[in-house]
Coordinates of C-alpha atoms and ligand atoms in Angstrom, one line a residue:
M1 CA 29.0 71.7 120.0
K2 CA 30.9 72.6 123.1
P3 CA 29.0 71.0 126.0
S4 CA 27.1 73.7 127.9
P5 CA 27.9 73.7 131.6
L6 CA 24.3 72.5 132.1
L7 CA 24.8 69.5 130.0
L8 CA 27.9 68.5 131.9
A9 CA 26.5 67.7 135.2
T10 CA 29.8 66.5 136.5
V11 CA 31.4 69.9 135.9
A12 CA 34.2 70.5 133.5
A13 CA 37.1 71.7 135.6
L14 CA 39.3 72.6 132.6
P15 CA 42.7 70.9 132.8
S16 CA 45.9 72.8 133.0
L17 CA 48.3 70.3 131.7
T18 CA 51.4 70.0 133.9
T19 CA 52.8 66.7 132.6
A20 CA 56.4 66.5 131.5
Q21 CA 55.6 67.1 127.8
S22 CA 53.1 69.8 128.5
T23 CA 54.7 73.1 127.5
S24 CA 54.8 72.4 123.7
C25 CA 51.8 70.1 123.5
P26 CA 48.3 71.3 122.7
D27 CA 45.6 70.9 125.4
Y28 CA 43.8 67.8 124.1
S29 CA 40.4 69.3 125.1
S30 CA 40.8 71.8 122.3
F31 CA 42.9 69.6 120.0
S32 CA 40.2 67.0 119.9
Q33 CA 37.6 69.6 119.0
S34 CA 39.1 70.4 115.6
R35 CA 40.0 68.2 112.6
H36 CA 43.6 67.3 111.8
E37 CA 45.1 66.0 108.6
P38 CA 45.6 63.6 107.1
F39 CA 41.9 62.8 106.9
S40 CA 40.7 59.2 106.3
S41 CA 39.9 58.5 102.7
G42 CA 36.3 57.5 103.1
R43 CA 33.2 59.7 102.8
Y44 CA 33.4 60.8 106.4
A45 CA 37.0 62.1 106.0
L46 CA 37.8 61.6 109.7
S47 CA 40.4 63.6 111.6
S48 CA 43.7 62.1 112.7
A49 CA 42.9 62.5 116.4
R50 CA 45.9 61.0 118.1
P51 CA 48.3 63.5 119.7
S52 CA 51.8 63.6 118.1
P53 CA 54.0 60.8 119.5
S54 CA 56.0 63.1 121.8
C55 CA 52.8 64.4 123.3
R56 CA 51.3 61.0 124.2
T57 CA 51.0 60.3 127.9
F58 CA 52.1 56.7 127.7
T59 CA 53.6 54.7 124.9
S60 CA 53.6 51.0 124.3
P61 CA 55.2 49.2 121.4
A62 CA 52.7 46.3 121.8
L63 CA 49.8 48.8 121.4
E64 CA 51.3 50.2 118.2
A65 CA 51.8 46.7 116.8
L66 CA 48.2 45.9 117.7
L67 CA 46.9 49.0 116.0
T68 CA 48.8 48.2 112.8
N69 CA 47.7 44.6 112.9
V70 CA 44.0 45.2 113.5
S71 CA 43.7 48.2 111.1
A72 CA 45.1 46.0 108.4
S73 CA 42.2 43.6 108.9
I74 CA 39.6 46.5 108.6
S75 CA 38.6 47.2 105.0
D76 CA 36.6 50.4 105.5
P77 CA 39.0 53.4 105.7
D78 CA 36.7 55.4 108.1
L79 CA 36.2 52.5 110.4
A80 CA 39.9 51.8 110.5
R81 CA 40.6 55.5 111.3
L82 CA 38.0 55.4 114.0
F83 CA 39.7 52.4 115.6
T84 CA 43.2 53.9 115.4
N85 CA 42.0 57.2 116.9
T86 CA 39.9 55.7 119.7
Y87 CA 41.6 52.6 121.0
P88 CA 44.8 54.3 122.2
N89 CA 43.0 57.3 123.6
T90 CA 43.5 56.6 127.3
L91 CA 47.2 55.8 126.9
D92 CA 47.6 58.7 124.5
T93 CA 45.9 61.3 126.6
A94 CA 44.7 60.3 130.1
V95 CA 47.7 58.9 132.0
R96 CA 48.2 62.2 133.8
W97 CA 50.9 61.1 136.2
R98 CA 52.8 58.0 137.3
G99 CA 55.1 57.6 140.2
A100 CA 55.5 56.0 143.6
A101 CA 54.0 56.4 147.0
A102 CA 55.9 58.7 149.3
S103 CA 55.6 56.1 152.0
D104 CA 56.9 53.3 149.9
P105 CA 59.0 53.7 146.8
A106 CA 57.9 50.1 145.7
E107 CA 54.2 51.1 145.6
E108 CA 53.4 52.2 142.0
L109 CA 50.7 54.8 141.5
T110 CA 48.9 55.7 138.3
F111 CA 46.7 58.8 138.2
L112 CA 44.3 58.4 135.2
V113 CA 42.0 61.3 134.3
T114 CA 38.6 60.7 132.7
G115 CA 39.4 62.9 129.8
D116 CA 38.2 66.5 129.7
I117 CA 37.7 66.6 133.5
D118 CA 40.9 66.6 135.5
A119 CA 40.0 64.1 138.1
M120 CA 40.1 60.3 138.5
W121 CA 36.9 58.4 138.7
L122 CA 37.0 54.9 140.2
R123 CA 34.6 53.7 137.5
D124 CA 36.1 55.5 134.5
S125 CA 39.7 54.6 135.3
A126 CA 38.9 51.0 135.8
N127 CA 37.1 50.9 132.5
Q128 CA 39.7 52.9 130.7
L129 CA 42.3 50.3 131.6
Q130 CA 39.9 47.4 131.0
S131 CA 40.2 48.3 127.3
Y132 CA 43.8 47.2 127.3
L133 CA 43.2 43.7 128.7
S134 CA 44.4 42.1 125.5
L135 CA 47.8 43.9 126.0
L136 CA 48.1 43.0 129.6
E137 CA 50.7 40.3 130.4
P138 CA 52.9 39.6 133.4
D139 CA 55.6 42.3 133.6
T140 CA 57.4 43.6 136.7
K141 CA 58.5 46.8 135.0
T142 CA 56.8 49.9 136.1
D143 CA 56.9 51.2 132.5
S144 CA 54.4 48.5 131.2
I145 CA 50.7 48.0 130.9
A146 CA 50.9 45.7 133.9
G147 CA 52.6 48.6 135.8
L148 CA 49.8 50.9 134.8
F149 CA 47.3 48.5 136.2
R150 CA 49.2 48.0 139.4
G151 CA 49.5 51.7 139.9
A152 CA 45.8 52.3 139.3
I153 CA 44.9 49.5 141.7
N154 CA 47.2 50.9 144.4
L155 CA 45.9 54.4 143.9
Q156 CA 42.2 53.2 143.9
A157 CA 43.0 51.3 147.1
R158 CA 44.3 54.5 148.7
Q159 CA 41.2 56.4 147.5
L160 CA 38.9 53.8 149.0
L161 CA 40.7 54.0 152.3
T162 CA 40.5 57.8 152.2
S163 CA 36.8 58.2 151.4
P164 CA 35.1 54.9 150.6
F165 CA 31.8 56.6 149.8
C166 CA 33.3 58.9 147.1
N167 CA 33.4 58.3 143.4
A168 CA 36.0 60.8 141.9
F169 CA 39.4 61.8 143.3
Q170 CA 42.0 64.6 143.1
P171 CA 45.6 64.0 142.0
P172 CA 47.7 62.2 144.7
A173 CA 49.9 64.6 146.7
E174 CA 53.0 62.9 145.3
S175 CA 52.2 64.2 141.8
G176 CA 52.5 67.8 142.7
I177 CA 49.5 68.5 140.5
R178 CA 47.1 71.0 142.0
P179 CA 43.7 69.7 143.0
A180 CA 41.0 70.6 140.4
S181 CA 38.2 72.8 141.5
N182 CA 34.6 71.5 141.5
P183 CA 32.3 74.5 141.9
A184 CA 29.3 72.2 142.0
A185 CA 30.7 70.6 145.1
D186 CA 30.8 74.0 146.9
T187 CA 27.3 73.6 148.3
D188 CA 27.6 69.9 149.1
A189 CA 26.3 68.6 152.4
V190 CA 27.8 65.2 152.5
F191 CA 28.1 62.7 155.3
P192 CA 30.6 61.3 156.0
P193 CA 32.5 64.6 155.3
Y194 CA 35.4 64.5 152.9
D195 CA 38.6 66.5 152.2
K196 CA 38.4 68.5 149.0
D197 CA 42.1 68.3 148.4
K198 CA 41.7 64.5 148.0
V199 CA 38.2 64.1 146.7
F200 CA 36.8 65.7 143.6
E201 CA 33.2 64.5 144.2
C202 CA 31.6 62.3 146.7
K203 CA 28.7 60.6 145.2
F204 CA 28.2 57.1 146.5
E205 CA 27.9 54.7 143.6
L206 CA 28.0 51.0 144.2
D207 CA 29.6 50.5 140.8
S208 CA 32.6 52.4 141.9
L209 CA 33.3 49.7 144.4
A210 CA 32.6 47.1 141.7
A211 CA 35.0 48.8 139.4
F212 CA 37.9 48.5 141.9
L213 CA 37.1 44.8 142.2
Q214 CA 36.9 44.4 138.4
L215 CA 40.2 46.0 137.8
S216 CA 41.8 43.8 140.5
V217 CA 40.2 40.6 139.0
S218 CA 41.3 41.6 135.5
Y219 CA 44.9 42.1 136.6
H220 CA 44.9 38.9 138.6
E221 CA 43.4 36.8 135.8
A222 CA 45.8 38.1 133.2
T223 CA 49.0 37.9 135.3
H224 CA 48.3 35.4 138.1
D225 CA 50.3 37.8 140.2
A226 CA 48.6 37.1 143.5
A227 CA 51.6 38.3 145.5
F228 CA 51.0 41.9 144.4
F229 CA 47.7 42.0 146.2
G230 CA 49.5 41.2 149.5
R231 CA 52.1 43.8 149.1
H232 CA 50.4 47.2 149.7
S233 CA 47.0 48.2 151.0
W234 CA 44.7 46.1 148.8
L235 CA 43.4 43.8 151.6
K236 CA 42.7 46.8 153.7
A237 CA 40.8 48.5 150.9
V238 CA 38.7 45.3 150.4
R239 CA 37.9 45.4 154.1
A240 CA 36.8 49.1 153.8
L241 CA 34.8 48.3 150.7
L242 CA 32.9 45.5 152.4
D243 CA 32.2 47.6 155.4
T244 CA 31.0 50.5 153.2
A245 CA 28.7 48.3 151.0
G246 CA 27.6 46.4 154.1
A247 CA 26.4 49.6 155.7
M248 CA 24.1 50.2 152.7
V249 CA 22.2 47.0 152.9
A250 CA 19.8 47.8 155.7
G251 CA 16.2 49.0 155.0
T252 CA 15.1 52.5 155.9
Y253 CA 12.9 51.4 158.8
G254 CA 13.9 49.3 161.8
P255 CA 11.7 46.6 163.5
K256 CA 9.9 49.2 165.6
G257 CA 9.3 51.5 162.7
E258 CA 12.1 53.7 163.7
V259 CA 14.0 55.4 160.9
R260 CA 17.6 54.1 160.8
E261 CA 20.5 56.4 160.5
S262 CA 21.8 56.3 156.9
A263 CA 25.5 55.6 156.6
Y264 CA 25.6 58.1 153.8
R265 CA 23.9 61.3 152.9
F266 CA 24.3 63.7 150.0
S267 CA 22.6 66.9 149.2
R268 CA 23.5 69.9 147.0
L269 CA 22.0 73.2 146.0
T270 CA 21.0 72.6 142.4
T271 CA 18.3 73.0 139.8
R272 CA 18.8 69.4 138.6
Q273 CA 16.8 66.7 140.3
T274 CA 19.5 64.2 139.5
E275 CA 22.2 66.1 141.4
T276 CA 20.9 65.7 144.9
L277 CA 19.1 63.0 146.9
A278 CA 15.5 63.1 148.2
N279 CA 14.6 63.1 151.8
D280 CA 17.4 65.5 152.8
G281 CA 20.1 63.5 151.3
V282 CA 19.1 59.9 152.1
G283 CA 17.2 59.0 149.0
A284 CA 13.8 57.2 148.6
P285 CA 13.0 54.6 151.4
V286 CA 14.0 51.0 150.8
R287 CA 13.2 47.7 152.2
E288 CA 16.0 45.2 152.8
T289 CA 16.5 42.9 149.8
G290 CA 20.1 41.6 150.1
M291 CA 21.1 44.2 147.5
V292 CA 23.3 47.3 148.3
R293 CA 21.7 50.7 148.1
S294 CA 23.5 53.2 145.9
G295 CA 23.2 56.9 146.2
F296 CA 23.8 57.5 142.5
R297 CA 23.8 55.7 139.2
P298 CA 26.8 54.9 137.0
S299 CA 25.9 58.1 135.2
D300 CA 26.6 60.1 138.5
D301 CA 22.9 60.9 138.5
A302 CA 20.6 60.4 141.5
G303 CA 18.2 57.5 140.8
L304 CA 14.6 57.1 141.6
F305 CA 14.9 54.0 143.8
G306 CA 17.8 52.9 146.0
F307 CA 18.8 49.6 144.5
V308 CA 20.4 50.0 141.1
V309 CA 20.0 46.5 139.7
P310 CA 22.9 46.5 137.2
A311 CA 25.3 48.0 139.7
N312 CA 24.4 45.2 142.1
M313 CA 24.8 42.6 139.4
M314 CA 28.3 43.9 138.7
F315 CA 29.2 44.1 142.4
A316 CA 28.1 40.6 143.0
R317 CA 30.0 39.3 140.0
Y318 CA 33.3 40.9 140.9
L319 CA 33.0 40.4 144.7
A320 CA 32.9 36.7 144.0
G321 CA 35.7 37.0 141.4
A322 CA 37.9 38.9 143.8
S323 CA 37.4 36.3 146.5
L324 CA 39.7 34.1 144.4
I325 CA 42.5 36.6 144.7
V326 CA 42.1 36.4 148.5
D327 CA 42.2 32.6 148.2
G328 CA 45.4 33.0 146.2
L329 CA 46.9 35.2 149.0
G330 CA 45.9 32.7 151.6
E331 CA 47.8 30.0 149.6
E332 CA 50.9 32.3 149.6
G333 CA 50.8 32.3 153.4
V334 CA 49.2 35.8 153.9
E335 CA 46.8 35.9 156.9
V336 CA 43.4 36.5 155.3
G337 CA 41.1 35.0 158.0
G338 CA 37.6 34.3 156.6
L339 CA 37.7 37.2 154.2
A340 CA 37.2 35.1 151.0
E341 CA 34.2 33.3 152.5
E342 CA 32.7 36.6 153.7
M343 CA 33.0 38.0 150.1
R344 CA 31.4 35.0 148.5
A345 CA 28.5 35.0 151.1
F346 CA 27.9 38.7 150.5
S347 CA 28.0 38.2 146.8
G348 CA 25.5 35.3 147.1
R349 CA 23.1 37.5 149.1
V350 CA 23.2 40.2 146.4
V351 CA 22.6 37.7 143.6
E352 CA 19.6 36.4 145.6
G353 CA 18.3 39.9 146.0
V354 CA 18.7 40.6 142.3
K355 CA 16.8 37.5 141.3
R356 CA 14.0 38.0 143.9
F357 CA 13.5 41.7 143.8
G358 CA 15.2 42.9 140.6
V359 CA 13.0 40.9 138.3
V360 CA 9.5 42.3 137.8
H361 CA 6.3 41.3 136.0
V362 CA 5.3 43.8 133.4
P363 CA 2.6 43.9 130.7
V364 CA 3.8 42.6 127.4
L365 CA 4.5 45.5 125.1
G366 CA 1.6 46.3 122.8
G367 CA -0.7 44.0 124.7
N368 CA -3.1 41.9 122.6
G369 CA -6.3 43.7 123.2
S370 CA -8.2 40.7 124.6
G371 CA -9.1 41.3 128.2
E372 CA -6.4 40.8 130.8
A373 CA -3.0 41.9 129.5
A374 CA -0.3 39.2 129.2
V375 CA 2.7 39.7 131.5
E376 CA 6.3 38.8 131.2
T377 CA 9.3 39.0 133.6
V378 CA 12.1 41.5 132.9
Y379 CA 15.0 43.0 134.9
A380 CA 14.2 46.5 136.4
Y381 CA 16.8 49.2 136.3
E382 CA 16.1 50.2 139.9
V383 CA 13.9 48.8 142.7
D384 CA 13.1 49.8 146.3
G385 CA 12.1 46.4 147.7
F386 CA 8.5 47.7 148.2
G387 CA 7.5 46.8 144.7
S388 CA 8.3 50.0 142.9
A389 CA 10.6 49.8 140.0
A390 CA 12.2 52.0 137.3
L391 CA 11.7 50.3 133.9
M392 CA 14.5 51.8 131.8
D393 CA 18.1 51.6 131.1
D394 CA 20.9 54.2 131.3
A395 CA 23.7 54.2 128.8
N396 CA 26.6 54.1 131.4
V397 CA 28.1 50.8 132.2
P398 CA 27.1 48.9 134.3
S399 CA 23.8 49.1 132.5
L400 CA 21.2 46.3 132.2
L401 CA 22.1 46.0 128.5
A402 CA 25.7 45.3 129.6
A403 CA 24.9 42.5 132.1
P404 CA 26.5 39.8 129.8
V405 CA 29.5 42.0 129.2
F406 CA 30.5 42.1 132.9
G407 CA 29.6 38.5 133.2
F408 CA 26.6 38.4 135.5
L409 CA 24.6 36.3 133.1
A410 CA 24.8 34.8 129.6
D411 CA 23.4 36.7 126.7
T412 CA 21.1 33.8 126.1
D413 CA 19.4 34.2 129.5
A414 CA 15.7 34.4 128.8
V415 CA 14.9 37.2 131.2
Y416 CA 17.9 39.2 129.7
R417 CA 16.6 38.6 126.2
R418 CA 13.2 40.0 127.0
T419 CA 14.7 42.9 128.9
R420 CA 17.1 43.7 126.1
A421 CA 14.3 43.7 123.5
R422 CA 12.4 46.2 125.6
L423 CA 15.4 48.4 126.4
L424 CA 16.1 48.8 122.7
S425 CA 12.6 50.0 121.9
Q426 CA 10.8 53.3 122.3
E427 CA 7.8 51.6 123.9
G428 CA 9.8 49.8 126.6
N429 CA 12.5 52.3 127.6
P430 CA 11.8 56.0 128.3
Y431 CA 15.5 56.6 127.6
F432 CA 15.7 54.9 124.2
M433 CA 16.4 57.6 121.6
K434 CA 15.4 56.9 118.1
G435 CA 16.6 59.1 115.3
S436 CA 17.8 59.5 111.7
V437 CA 21.4 59.8 112.8
I438 CA 21.7 57.3 115.6
S439 CA 19.3 55.2 117.7
A440 CA 20.6 54.3 121.1
I441 CA 19.9 54.3 124.8
G442 CA 20.7 57.6 126.5
G443 CA 19.8 58.7 130.0
P444 CA 18.8 61.6 132.2
H445 CA 22.4 62.8 132.5
V446 CA 22.3 64.6 129.2
G447 CA 18.6 64.1 128.7
P448 CA 16.0 63.1 126.2
G449 CA 16.9 63.3 122.5
M450 CA 20.6 62.6 123.2
A451 CA 21.7 59.0 122.3
W452 CA 24.9 57.6 123.8
P453 CA 27.5 55.8 121.5
M454 CA 28.6 53.9 124.6
A455 CA 25.2 52.1 124.6
S456 CA 25.5 51.4 120.9
I457 CA 28.9 49.8 121.5
V458 CA 27.4 47.6 124.3
R459 CA 24.6 46.7 122.0
I460 CA 27.2 45.3 119.5
L461 CA 29.0 43.5 122.3
T462 CA 25.8 41.8 123.3
S463 CA 24.6 40.9 119.8
E464 CA 25.0 37.7 117.7
D465 CA 23.0 39.2 114.9
D466 CA 25.2 40.4 112.0
G467 CA 22.4 42.7 110.6
E468 CA 22.0 44.5 114.0
I469 CA 25.8 44.8 114.5
V470 CA 26.4 46.2 111.0
S471 CA 23.6 48.8 111.2
V472 CA 24.7 50.0 114.7
L473 CA 28.3 50.2 113.7
K474 CA 27.4 52.1 110.6
E475 CA 25.7 54.7 112.8
L476 CA 28.8 55.0 115.0
V477 CA 31.1 55.5 112.0
A478 CA 28.7 58.1 110.5
S479 CA 28.1 60.2 113.7
T480 CA 31.4 61.5 114.9
D481 CA 31.0 64.9 113.2
G482 CA 34.2 64.4 111.4
L483 CA 36.2 64.3 114.6
G484 CA 36.8 60.6 114.6
L485 CA 36.2 60.0 118.3
M486 CA 33.4 58.7 120.4
H487 CA 31.3 61.4 122.0
E488 CA 29.4 61.0 125.2
S489 CA 26.1 61.7 123.5
I490 CA 24.8 62.8 120.1
N491 CA 21.5 64.4 119.2
S492 CA 19.8 61.4 117.6
N493 CA 18.7 63.6 114.7
N494 CA 21.6 65.9 114.3
A495 CA 25.2 64.7 114.3
S496 CA 26.6 68.1 114.8
Q497 CA 25.1 68.4 118.3
W498 CA 27.0 66.3 120.8
T499 CA 28.6 66.4 124.3
R500 CA 32.2 65.8 125.3
Q501 CA 34.9 65.7 122.7
W502 CA 37.3 63.8 124.9
F503 CA 35.7 60.9 126.7
S504 CA 38.5 58.3 127.0
W505 CA 36.4 55.5 128.4
A506 CA 34.0 55.5 125.5
N507 CA 36.9 55.6 123.1
G508 CA 38.6 52.6 124.7
L509 CA 35.3 50.7 124.7
F510 CA 34.9 51.3 121.0
G511 CA 38.4 49.8 120.4
Q512 CA 37.6 46.9 122.7
M513 CA 34.4 46.2 120.7
I514 CA 36.5 46.2 117.4
L515 CA 38.9 43.7 118.9
D516 CA 35.9 41.6 120.0
L517 CA 34.5 41.6 116.5
K518 CA 37.9 40.7 115.0
F519 CA 37.8 37.6 117.2
R520 CA 34.1 36.8 117.0
K521 CA 33.0 38.1 113.6
P522 CA 36.0 39.0 111.5
H523 CA 33.9 39.1 108.3
I524 CA 32.1 42.2 109.6
L525 CA 35.4 44.1 109.6
Q526 CA 35.7 43.3 105.9
R527 CA 32.6 45.2 105.0
S528 CA 32.2 48.7 103.8
F529 CA 30.5 51.3 106.1
Q530 CA 30.3 54.0 103.5
Ligands
LIG1 C1 48.0 40.0 113.3 O1 48.4 39.1 114.4 C2 48.1 37.8 114.2 C3 48.3 37.1 115.5 O2 49.4 37.6 116.2 C4 48.8 37.2 113.1 O3 48.5 35.9 112.9 C5 48.5 38.0 111.8 O4 49.2 37.6 110.8 C6 48.7 39.5 112.1 N1 48.1 40.2 111.0 C7 48.7 41.2 110.4 C8 47.9 41.8 109.3 O5 49.8 41.6 110.7
LIG2 C1 -3.9 37.5 124.9 O1 -3.6 37.6 126.3 C2 -4.4 36.6 127.1 C3 -4.1 36.9 128.6 O2 -2.8 36.6 128.9 C4 -4.1 35.2 126.7 O3 -4.9 34.3 127.4 C5 -4.4 35.1 125.2 O4 -4.0 33.8 124.7 C6 -3.6 36.1 124.4 N1 -4.0 36.1 123.0 C7 -3.2 36.1 122.0 C8 -3.8 36.1 120.6 O5 -2.0 36.1 122.1
LIG3 C1 22.1 70.8 113.6 O1 22.8 71.4 114.6 C2 23.6 72.5 114.1 C3 24.4 73.0 115.3 O2 23.6 73.3 116.4 C4 22.7 73.6 113.5 O3 23.5 74.6 113.0 C5 21.9 72.9 112.4 O4 21.0 73.9 111.9 C6 21.2 71.7 112.9 N1 20.6 71.0 111.7 C7 19.3 70.8 111.7 C8 18.9 70.1 110.4 O5 18.5 71.1 112.5

């Protein structure tokens, strides 16, 4: 099903490909919606969904070797096809432009589109590259995976310095690519104001800041290239990021009861409650908790309460992680002042806030019918510091389900275990979709009834249970509607109803999960999924 404009809250600005190979290459938006031979030999006869070699947006011999190697260790023909289609998807289709900054030819830039929307999201692009961590090694050549990472970090730094409250950006001027139009943004009233030639959408999402830090930490850990971070505007971007997040910590009311000026406001003319913020663009009132208030969720939807707990978890985790990069710069003689200490202190306050206000007492599911209901502690998805909480999860990462994936806690953590059990049940999560085709967490972004493969993937990444992993993986293999790619969402009872045919992040994450299984549970890749 072609996503209706209504389902695509983030607005499909249809790409007009202008990359070097564009003239003879099919638009991947339409290419990915039809099936291409040769089909896989299993019962699902999955399409060959990779563009032809000359139409790929980035090629890497290491990637091709990995695809060959890993497919050889997958016994099921449909699962193997799904892996070879999905894992390379970002490199095959989403590296829209690479080049250098006009102001500094040594500053690499990578403009990475999310897929079917011609703009670069901080979160999506960081996650899209994150899939290729196993291919990332020190390499000074621009034409390398390391070069792609550096280019994305540099461009994200520029984006953060341009409009630190915004989440999605237009092509850099150097690319010569025309800015995409975003009709939904035509009615935006946003403070601070932004430039439409540079920004595609300006929803303040804490996880966008966390994504920049995560991408930086990943590159640093894999390459130990601390010097890179002192070369361009990374330190300035971290400063902007701290100031931005810092401005979103305060509670709504001051000591005399006065209403504080919000550092960020967003409102839009819309019929969707999730596309604008309450209280004239400020959102629901909050009390100071140590956590950072986010305008929107990782789904780009407005939330119910200001503190998105998983976004704060991820932010705290990578703020502390990135402080080590700053330490490294200090050791190289770069003047960093007390920046690393400031980052660690901020991270510590957020962690405290999560533990104190993000964990709530809730009645045990089902109760036991004997008088007072038993209670247990679980993580809430959102809180306001006054005691109100949203008990749910949303499929987009960072989700609560993904907390061990981004390293905030161990998957053995008792509160996490209880939270996870609730989130994967119809009783404990209003956005858990159960169905005959696929059962998975969804979210308000596409709405009830639509399960998100991304959440199924995260479920596998956070499971030690072979039975659970196999049944979830089986649903993923069976529910691509023959197209052999990860959709954004699928009607949990009808595999031919889905949204987004080209969602690079989910594709990469699927591949990442297969690599994780190859390492953790290789026997599962030997099974049949027919
Ligand atoms: C895949 O790579 C690993 C490690 O590099 C190697 O030991 C293994 O033999 C390779 N497998 C195949 C099927 O090529
Ligand atoms: C039911 O809940 C009550 C209140 O928490 C508790 O005291 C009691 O032991 C529970 N009964 C059973 C059978 O679990
Ligand atoms: C599933 O969705 C397709 C496409 O909308 C529709 O044609 C078909 O009738 C649906 N199947 C069922 C069983 O509802």
